[in-house]
Amino acid sequence: MEKEDMKVLNKGDEEEMELQGYRLCRWRLALVGLGVLCTGGFLLLLLYWMPEWCVKSTCTRTTARDAEVVLLRSTDEFRRWFLAKVRVMLAPGSNPFHSLETQTTSPSSPSSPSCPFSPDSPSLANGHTPHPSDSSPAEELIRRFADYQPTQIRYFTFHSTKYYWNDEVQNFEVLNGLEDLQVSCSTLHSEHSAGLTRNQQEYRKLFFGVNEIAVKVPSVFKLLIKEVLNPFYIFQLFSVILWSADEYYYYAVAIVFMSVISIATSLYTIKKQYVMLHDMVAAHSIVRVSVCRANNDIEEILSTDLVPGDVIVIPSNGTIMPCDAVLVSGTCIVNESMLTGESVPVTKTNLPNPVPGERGEEADSAYSTEEHKRHTLFCGTHVIQTRFYTGELVKAVVVRTGFGTAKGQLVRSILYPKPTDFKLYRDAYLFLLCLVAVAGIGFVYSIVLSILNKVPAKTIIIESLDIITITVPPALPAAMTAGIVYAQRRLKHIGIFCISPQRINICGQINLVCFDKTGTLTEDGLDLWGVQRVENGSFHLSEENAYKENLVKTQFVACMATCHSLTKIEGQLSGDPLDLKMFEATGWILEEATEEETSLHNRIMPTVVRPPKQLLPPEPAVSPEQDMELYELSSAYEIGIVRQFPFSSALQRMSVVARLLGEKRMDAYMKGAPEVVASLCKKETVPDNFAEILESYTKQGFRVIALAHRRLESKVSWHKAQNISRDHIEKNMEFLGLIIMQNKLKAETPAVLQDLHRANIRTVMVTGDNMLTAISVARDCGMIPPQDTVIIADALPPHDGQAAKITWRYADKPSKTSRLEEVNISLEDVCHVDEPKRQELYHFAMNGKSFAVIEEHFTDMLQKLVLHGTVFARMAPDQKTQLIEALQGVDYFVGMCGDGANDCGALKRAHGGISLSELEASVASPFTSRTPNISCVPSLIREGRAALITSFCVFKFMALYSIIQYISVTLLYSILSNLGDFQFLFIDIAIILLIVFTMSLNPAWKELVSRRPPSGLISGPLLFSVLTQILICLGFQTITFLWVRQQPWYMVWTPLSDVCNHSSHINMSDLNNTEVDDHNIKNYENTSLFYVSCFQYLIVAIVFSKGKPFRQPSYKNWPFVLSAVGLYAFLLFIMFHPIESIDEFLEIVCVPFEWRLKLSLIILVNAAVSVLVEGGIDLRAHKCLSWVCCPRKMTPKARYMHLAQELSVDPDWPPKPTTTTEAKPCPENGSAYQIMINS
């Protein structure tokens, strides 16, 4: 039963979860209620912290279908538990898209049962009720309830998403929207573009709910309860009650005061974040929209009423999209910076409508927002303007609403982030457990001691529990966050904004950084370097520009002038920077039809380009080899752009259909990646030396774009062009030539990469650009040193029964260094003698296609490749994310730096993602830099390292503070004494808080060093350091405690004791004024230990407050120095110059002067030993510990080091040039591939 009914939700998704069904059980509930009463409510708290215990103790297992409560568990590495209550809703049917084929069309169309599990009938099929009615939609729905047996629908809500029970798949599923139907593009046009009736809209709204992204700002009370029920605050509450019972009122009040401040600040920040998010989302969430109804009426409704399937009209003056919708007519210019971080306006065209007659297999694919994003308007993006033709409104079909939209998903990822798994935090919990164990020993010790001394039961309970509160410091959480808060402030100061402060510490661990190329390593814009035209299948010489009279009427220039997605916004040309540069190089003029012109002429071409007058020759020059028809019209020479197929990164090309004024036939122009364009051209038009010419440019780091053209058949009319599929246009083209663009490196790039290399931080380039261009840029910026070999991995998927294979070829080295060339050739041949040296001399490069094949067919090879993979070219956005996951899979801490556009997923997935986008709301990445170059990367790593070391210092200090206090108290318990209330107060507030909050202020060290900070608290040197300091403190406190009792003047202290030789009448007055000391606080042991322990806190603080190589030295941290010096001065002053009022306040007794001198000697020796031991550990720790722990060669912990060790002795690695690696169909011996050398 247990295993059988375990359902998996969102299979294969990031949010995959296991689900189990439960029913409430009355007798279990009653038992739990009794338990809660008996434990005074503590059991209730325990069940609140542990959802799985809560469900298992109050419910019994049942099938998912009958569940009243579901228990969910995430399948990621965190394995978190959640519970959700199952609700029941009544509806006329169980499928929102109930008999959808006929619902949106006219009533006469035949009904076809699209949904097997919904009651089907003619009256419901077309969405109209059988009897005409003028009443409100809600009443009509109720009337439907009367006509049909209402269906019970079970669902639960989790993380703002509704999961509905589906009988067919016997599981809960999310209703996403229209995509659930897997509609093809042609069906979307034919069956979904007419609109819904009101009834249908109401019916669907039952399932999809209100269309808004509701970020509920929780009330302060709710947040307070949630915050206060944190285990740590409960522990503090327990401490406060205990101290009050023991009459430690002042300290209890101080802790309450600290907790209130800590809770208040945390409530303020959480509330502020909620309000900010709420405002960001709510700003445009509710607008009025025009909706087309099924009977061709247009009705204005609120955007909250929209449901998937509604057809909305996009206003011509633009709007902010309230949902995700797909364009079915017209085009829009949209600013998508809210989603992508790229402020360049994008042109969205209407969804292609393949004509049934000429439909290819792949042409009419199922609509998906990812695949058809060039036709989809996303929620939250700003439609700047629309283009339309007479009688045709710009319409879009609503695809997803509410939290299902792209913006909704983004907001959900902010509302419910994945916990950051970091060794530091896991170790912190382990460390606390160790402290609790130590407390347990003290607890038992104090009980045994008290029983032996016949102490009353109440005192035994209070004092033994008190030990626990001493050992686990209540100020720990506040102390740990201080360093992070200061680091965040310093980052803000250098222009780096952070939305996830916990990640600052993780950035200190980064040992590999991935960089996007364009706009990150290189300048954003490209400059036109030159053009190289092709005529009659051979290249001309390269020309500097295309702004020439003799070229003005060539197809080459026509292609440059038309094949782009530029548009005019308020008179300014705007669009992709590459398109802008290319168009400006022609010197042509772009004119768009105004709205008035559009409405006057039917079917006017929306955009026209023409050359400037001065370029046109007085008479049209007709060259015999050119097509004669082209030059019939001598008066005006202008080209209208009829249809655009926007640039798609998947296809790596864009194309347009255009018509020269006065021409009958249309032309198709295409531009894109040279390899792709050449493959779509007729073989005879592509020059034979195409590959060599292309390689010569890409090797020099140029960005090359190829152009192509084709005359379309005369039967392609204007109307046909609007519906023709892309594949019909983009074939049998004529190759026109190449445009060569130059992408300059940013000035800061080489120096920053050099800094990272010096600090042993690996750098990797991930780009959408051409492979050889990327390799060239990597060499130019120093990512690949000139003497290193680059091995290109070309992987081919399996075909015709052959297995997948990788062919290895070596990229040419730059010819500058011929001497190094020879050395390397000898290495590549046979010489395996000098293994370790050769290890660093090669880099792998591959493109997105090869990466996909290797990931699928050579999984164990992928890990070896990412170990030395430096250039990943032509990578799609999701592949960038996969690469980062692969690198994290071999235990790298990965940083990612991109310009935010197509790097969102990767920025989010990396341990530290920095977006260089200027928009502060680049919500995807944890960090956003104001400086638009990569110099922010070393700064972030330096600050991360400083914050990490600060966290270690604070943690070590807090651990020692509690242990020192624990030692003092344990020693005093042995004589049935304790520290006084005000002594605790002075130590905890004047010393500890002051030191902790100033200790964290050290700024980061000036440069990145190659040493790495330890990743966890439980590392050899760190533990050794803490243990030695504990032993030193224990030793010196024990010496003090025993030595004071050996002094000749020592006797048990009473108010009448006079070892300081004060006159006797003072003692008498003291006796009259002194209350009876119940707790036996005033005694010589207490006073001596109080002095010594106070100095120990300060000694440990100074010893642990490390500076170089990760932080500035402590003497530059003025607040810390002043605090430490001030406290030293005060303590020495009260020790050598007792002031009666202070002594009374701190409950210190007077001791002879020679004993004070002996105490100062103890303190000096303690300080010297602590400093020397810690210094020794810093210098010798690594060597000693590795020698002690493991005399043999240690196997490294990180997977990538382990792999590097294995590969350094592998004779077949790296693969030789001209060898092929084949995937085996079934790996018998564990290896899934074999290497063959081609003869």
Coordinates of C-alpha atoms in Angstrom, one line a residue, residues 552-839:
V552 CA 22.6 50.3 -54.5
K553 CA 20.4 48.1 -56.6
T554 CA 22.1 44.8 -55.9
Q555 CA 20.3 42.0 -54.0
F556 CA 23.1 42.1 -51.5
V557 CA 22.2 45.6 -50.3
A558 CA 18.5 45.0 -50.7
C559 CA 18.9 42.1 -48.3
M560 CA 20.9 44.3 -45.8
A561 CA 18.1 46.9 -46.0
T562 CA 15.1 44.6 -45.5
C563 CA 16.2 41.6 -43.5
H564 CA 15.9 43.0 -40.0
S565 CA 13.3 43.6 -37.3
L566 CA 13.8 47.3 -36.9
T567 CA 11.0 49.7 -36.1
K568 CA 10.5 53.3 -35.5
I569 CA 9.4 54.4 -32.0
E570 CA 8.7 58.1 -31.7
G571 CA 10.7 58.7 -34.8
Q572 CA 13.8 56.8 -33.6
L573 CA 15.0 53.6 -35.2
S574 CA 15.1 50.9 -32.6
G575 CA 15.7 47.1 -32.4
D576 CA 18.5 44.6 -32.3
P577 CA 21.9 46.4 -32.2
L578 CA 23.3 44.1 -34.9
D579 CA 20.3 44.9 -37.2
L580 CA 20.8 48.6 -36.5
K581 CA 24.5 48.6 -37.5
M582 CA 23.7 46.6 -40.6
F583 CA 20.9 48.9 -41.7
E584 CA 22.8 52.1 -41.0
A585 CA 25.7 50.8 -43.1
T586 CA 23.5 50.9 -46.2
G587 CA 22.5 54.5 -45.6
W588 CA 18.9 53.6 -46.6
I589 CA 15.8 55.2 -45.1
L590 CA 13.0 53.3 -43.3
E591 CA 9.4 54.5 -43.4
E592 CA 6.5 53.0 -41.5
A593 CA 2.9 53.6 -42.5
T594 CA 1.0 55.8 -40.1
E595 CA -2.4 54.7 -38.7
E596 CA -4.3 57.1 -41.0
E597 CA -2.6 55.6 -44.1
T598 CA -3.2 52.1 -42.9
S599 CA -6.9 52.8 -42.6
L600 CA -7.1 54.5 -46.0
H601 CA -5.5 51.9 -48.2
N602 CA -6.6 48.3 -47.8
R603 CA -3.7 45.9 -47.2
I604 CA -0.9 48.5 -47.4
M605 CA 2.6 47.3 -46.7
P606 CA 3.5 48.4 -43.3
T607 CA 7.2 49.1 -43.7
V608 CA 9.0 50.5 -46.7
V609 CA 12.8 51.0 -47.2
R610 CA 14.4 53.1 -49.9
P611 CA 17.9 54.3 -50.7
P612 CA 18.7 58.1 -50.2
K613 CA 18.3 60.2 -53.4
Q614 CA 22.0 60.9 -53.8
L615 CA 22.8 57.2 -54.2
L616 CA 20.4 56.5 -57.0
P617 CA 21.9 57.0 -60.5
P618 CA 20.0 59.4 -62.8
E619 CA 19.2 56.5 -65.1
P620 CA 18.5 53.0 -63.9
A621 CA 21.6 51.0 -64.8
V622 CA 20.7 47.6 -66.1
S623 CA 23.3 44.9 -65.9
P624 CA 22.8 42.1 -68.4
E625 CA 23.3 39.3 -65.8
Q626 CA 20.8 40.8 -63.4
D627 CA 17.1 39.8 -63.7
M628 CA 15.6 42.3 -66.3
E629 CA 12.2 42.4 -64.6
L630 CA 13.7 44.0 -61.5
Y631 CA 14.4 47.3 -63.2
E632 CA 11.2 48.1 -65.1
L633 CA 10.3 50.9 -62.7
S634 CA 12.7 53.8 -63.1
S635 CA 10.9 56.5 -61.1
A636 CA 10.9 55.3 -57.5
Y637 CA 13.0 52.6 -56.1
E638 CA 11.6 51.3 -52.8
I639 CA 11.1 47.9 -51.2
G640 CA 8.1 47.0 -49.0
I641 CA 8.5 44.4 -46.3
V642 CA 5.5 42.1 -46.5
R643 CA 6.2 39.5 -43.9
Q644 CA 8.8 38.9 -41.2
F645 CA 10.0 35.6 -39.8
P646 CA 11.8 36.9 -36.8
F647 CA 15.3 35.7 -35.7
S648 CA 15.1 32.5 -33.8
S649 CA 18.0 31.3 -31.7
A650 CA 17.0 27.7 -32.3
L651 CA 17.0 28.1 -36.1
Q652 CA 19.9 30.7 -36.0
R653 CA 18.4 32.7 -38.8
M654 CA 15.7 35.2 -39.8
S655 CA 14.0 36.0 -43.1
V656 CA 11.6 38.4 -44.7
V657 CA 9.3 38.4 -47.7
A658 CA 9.6 41.8 -49.5
R659 CA 8.4 43.3 -52.8
L660 CA 10.0 46.0 -54.9
L661 CA 7.6 48.7 -55.8
G662 CA 5.8 47.9 -59.1
E663 CA 7.0 44.3 -59.1
K664 CA 4.6 41.4 -59.6
R665 CA 6.8 38.7 -57.9
M666 CA 8.0 38.9 -54.4
D667 CA 11.5 38.2 -53.0
A668 CA 12.6 36.3 -49.9
Y669 CA 15.7 37.5 -48.1
M670 CA 17.5 35.6 -45.3
K671 CA 20.3 36.3 -43.0
G672 CA 21.8 34.2 -40.2
A673 CA 24.7 32.0 -39.1
P674 CA 26.9 31.2 -42.2
E675 CA 26.8 27.4 -41.8
V676 CA 23.0 27.4 -41.5
V677 CA 22.4 29.9 -44.4
A678 CA 24.8 28.0 -46.7
S679 CA 23.0 24.7 -46.0
L680 CA 19.7 26.3 -47.2
C681 CA 21.2 27.6 -50.4
K682 CA 21.6 25.9 -53.8
K683 CA 25.0 24.2 -53.9
E684 CA 26.2 25.9 -57.1
T685 CA 25.7 29.4 -55.6
V686 CA 27.9 28.7 -52.5
P687 CA 31.6 29.3 -53.4
D688 CA 33.9 26.3 -53.2
N689 CA 36.2 28.2 -50.8
F690 CA 33.3 29.2 -48.5
A691 CA 34.6 27.2 -45.5
E692 CA 38.2 28.5 -45.8
I693 CA 37.1 32.1 -46.1
L694 CA 34.6 31.8 -43.2
E695 CA 37.3 30.1 -41.0
S696 CA 39.8 32.8 -41.8
Y697 CA 37.4 35.5 -40.5
T698 CA 36.1 33.6 -37.4
K699 CA 39.7 32.7 -36.4
Q700 CA 40.4 36.4 -36.2
G701 CA 37.4 36.8 -33.9
F702 CA 35.0 38.4 -36.4
R703 CA 31.3 37.8 -36.2
V704 CA 30.2 36.7 -39.6
I705 CA 26.7 36.8 -41.0
A706 CA 25.6 35.3 -44.3
L707 CA 22.9 36.7 -46.6
A708 CA 20.8 34.8 -49.1
H709 CA 17.9 35.6 -51.5
R710 CA 15.3 33.9 -53.7
R711 CA 12.7 35.1 -56.1
L712 CA 9.3 33.7 -55.1
E713 CA 6.9 32.1 -57.5
S714 CA 4.4 34.5 -59.0
K715 CA 1.6 32.5 -57.4
V716 CA 2.6 33.8 -53.9
S717 CA 0.1 36.6 -53.4
W718 CA 0.1 39.1 -50.6
H719 CA -2.5 37.1 -48.8
K720 CA -0.6 33.8 -49.3
A721 CA 2.6 35.4 -48.0
Q722 CA 0.8 36.1 -44.7
N723 CA 0.1 32.5 -44.1
I724 CA 2.9 30.7 -45.9
S725 CA 5.1 28.5 -43.6
R726 CA 8.7 29.5 -42.9
D727 CA 10.1 26.3 -44.4
H728 CA 8.5 27.1 -47.8
I729 CA 10.4 30.4 -47.9
E730 CA 13.8 29.3 -46.5
K731 CA 14.9 26.8 -49.1
N732 CA 16.7 26.8 -52.5
M733 CA 18.1 30.2 -51.8
E734 CA 20.9 31.9 -53.7
F735 CA 24.0 32.7 -51.6
L736 CA 24.7 36.5 -51.6
G737 CA 27.8 36.8 -49.5
L738 CA 29.0 37.6 -46.0
I739 CA 28.8 40.6 -43.7
I740 CA 31.8 40.8 -41.3
M741 CA 31.2 42.5 -38.0
Q742 CA 33.8 43.2 -35.4
N743 CA 33.1 42.7 -31.7
K744 CA 35.7 44.5 -29.6
L745 CA 36.8 43.2 -26.2
K746 CA 35.9 45.5 -23.3
A747 CA 38.9 47.3 -21.9
E748 CA 38.7 45.7 -18.5
T749 CA 38.2 42.1 -19.6
P750 CA 41.8 40.8 -20.0
A751 CA 43.0 42.3 -16.6
V752 CA 40.0 40.9 -14.7
L753 CA 40.5 37.4 -16.2
Q754 CA 44.2 37.6 -15.3
D755 CA 43.2 38.4 -11.7
L756 CA 40.9 35.3 -11.6
H757 CA 43.6 33.1 -13.1
R758 CA 46.1 34.2 -10.6
A759 CA 43.6 33.3 -7.8
N760 CA 43.3 29.8 -9.4
I761 CA 39.7 30.5 -10.4
R762 CA 38.8 28.8 -13.7
T763 CA 37.1 30.8 -16.4
V764 CA 34.7 29.3 -19.0
M765 CA 33.0 31.0 -21.9
V766 CA 29.4 30.2 -22.7
T767 CA 28.1 31.9 -25.8
G768 CA 25.5 31.8 -28.5
D769 CA 28.1 32.8 -31.1
N770 CA 30.1 30.9 -33.6
M771 CA 32.7 28.4 -32.2
L772 CA 35.8 29.7 -33.9
T773 CA 34.9 33.3 -33.1
A774 CA 34.5 32.3 -29.5
I775 CA 37.9 30.5 -29.4
S776 CA 39.5 33.5 -31.0
V777 CA 38.0 35.8 -28.3
A778 CA 39.0 33.4 -25.6
R779 CA 42.6 33.6 -26.9
D780 CA 42.5 37.4 -27.2
C781 CA 41.3 37.9 -23.6
G782 CA 43.7 35.4 -22.1
M783 CA 41.2 32.7 -21.2
I784 CA 43.2 30.3 -23.3
P785 CA 46.9 31.1 -23.2
P786 CA 48.7 31.3 -26.6
Q787 CA 50.7 28.1 -26.1
D788 CA 47.7 25.9 -25.1
T789 CA 46.0 23.4 -27.5
V790 CA 42.3 23.7 -28.2
I791 CA 40.6 20.3 -28.9
I792 CA 37.2 20.6 -30.6
A793 CA 34.7 17.9 -29.9
D794 CA 32.3 17.3 -32.7
A795 CA 29.6 14.9 -31.7
L796 CA 27.1 13.3 -34.0
P797 CA 23.8 11.8 -32.9
P798 CA 23.1 8.1 -33.8
H799 CA 21.6 7.7 -37.3
D800 CA 21.1 4.8 -39.8
G801 CA 21.8 2.2 -37.1
Q802 CA 25.2 3.8 -36.3
A803 CA 26.0 4.7 -32.7
A804 CA 26.6 8.3 -31.6
K805 CA 30.2 9.3 -32.0
I806 CA 32.6 12.2 -31.2
T807 CA 35.3 13.2 -33.6
W808 CA 38.2 15.1 -32.0
R809 CA 40.1 17.7 -34.0
Y810 CA 42.7 20.2 -32.9
A811 CA 42.0 23.9 -33.6
D812 CA 44.9 25.7 -35.2
K813 CA 47.1 27.7 -32.9
P814 CA 47.8 31.4 -33.6
S815 CA 50.8 31.4 -35.9
K816 CA 52.7 34.0 -33.8
T817 CA 54.4 31.4 -31.6
S818 CA 56.1 28.8 -33.8
R819 CA 58.5 27.6 -31.1
L820 CA 55.8 26.6 -28.7
E821 CA 54.0 24.9 -31.5
E822 CA 56.8 22.4 -31.9
V823 CA 57.0 21.6 -28.2
N824 CA 53.3 20.9 -28.2
I825 CA 53.3 18.6 -31.2
S826 CA 55.9 16.4 -29.5
L827 CA 53.5 16.2 -26.5
E828 CA 50.6 15.4 -28.7
D829 CA 52.4 12.5 -30.4
V830 CA 53.6 9.9 -28.0
C831 CA 55.4 11.5 -25.1
H832 CA 53.6 10.6 -21.9
V833 CA 56.6 11.0 -19.7
D834 CA 55.8 14.4 -18.3
E835 CA 52.2 13.8 -17.4
P836 CA 51.4 16.5 -14.8
K837 CA 53.0 19.2 -17.0
R838 CA 50.9 18.3 -20.0
Q839 CA 47.7 18.3 -18.0

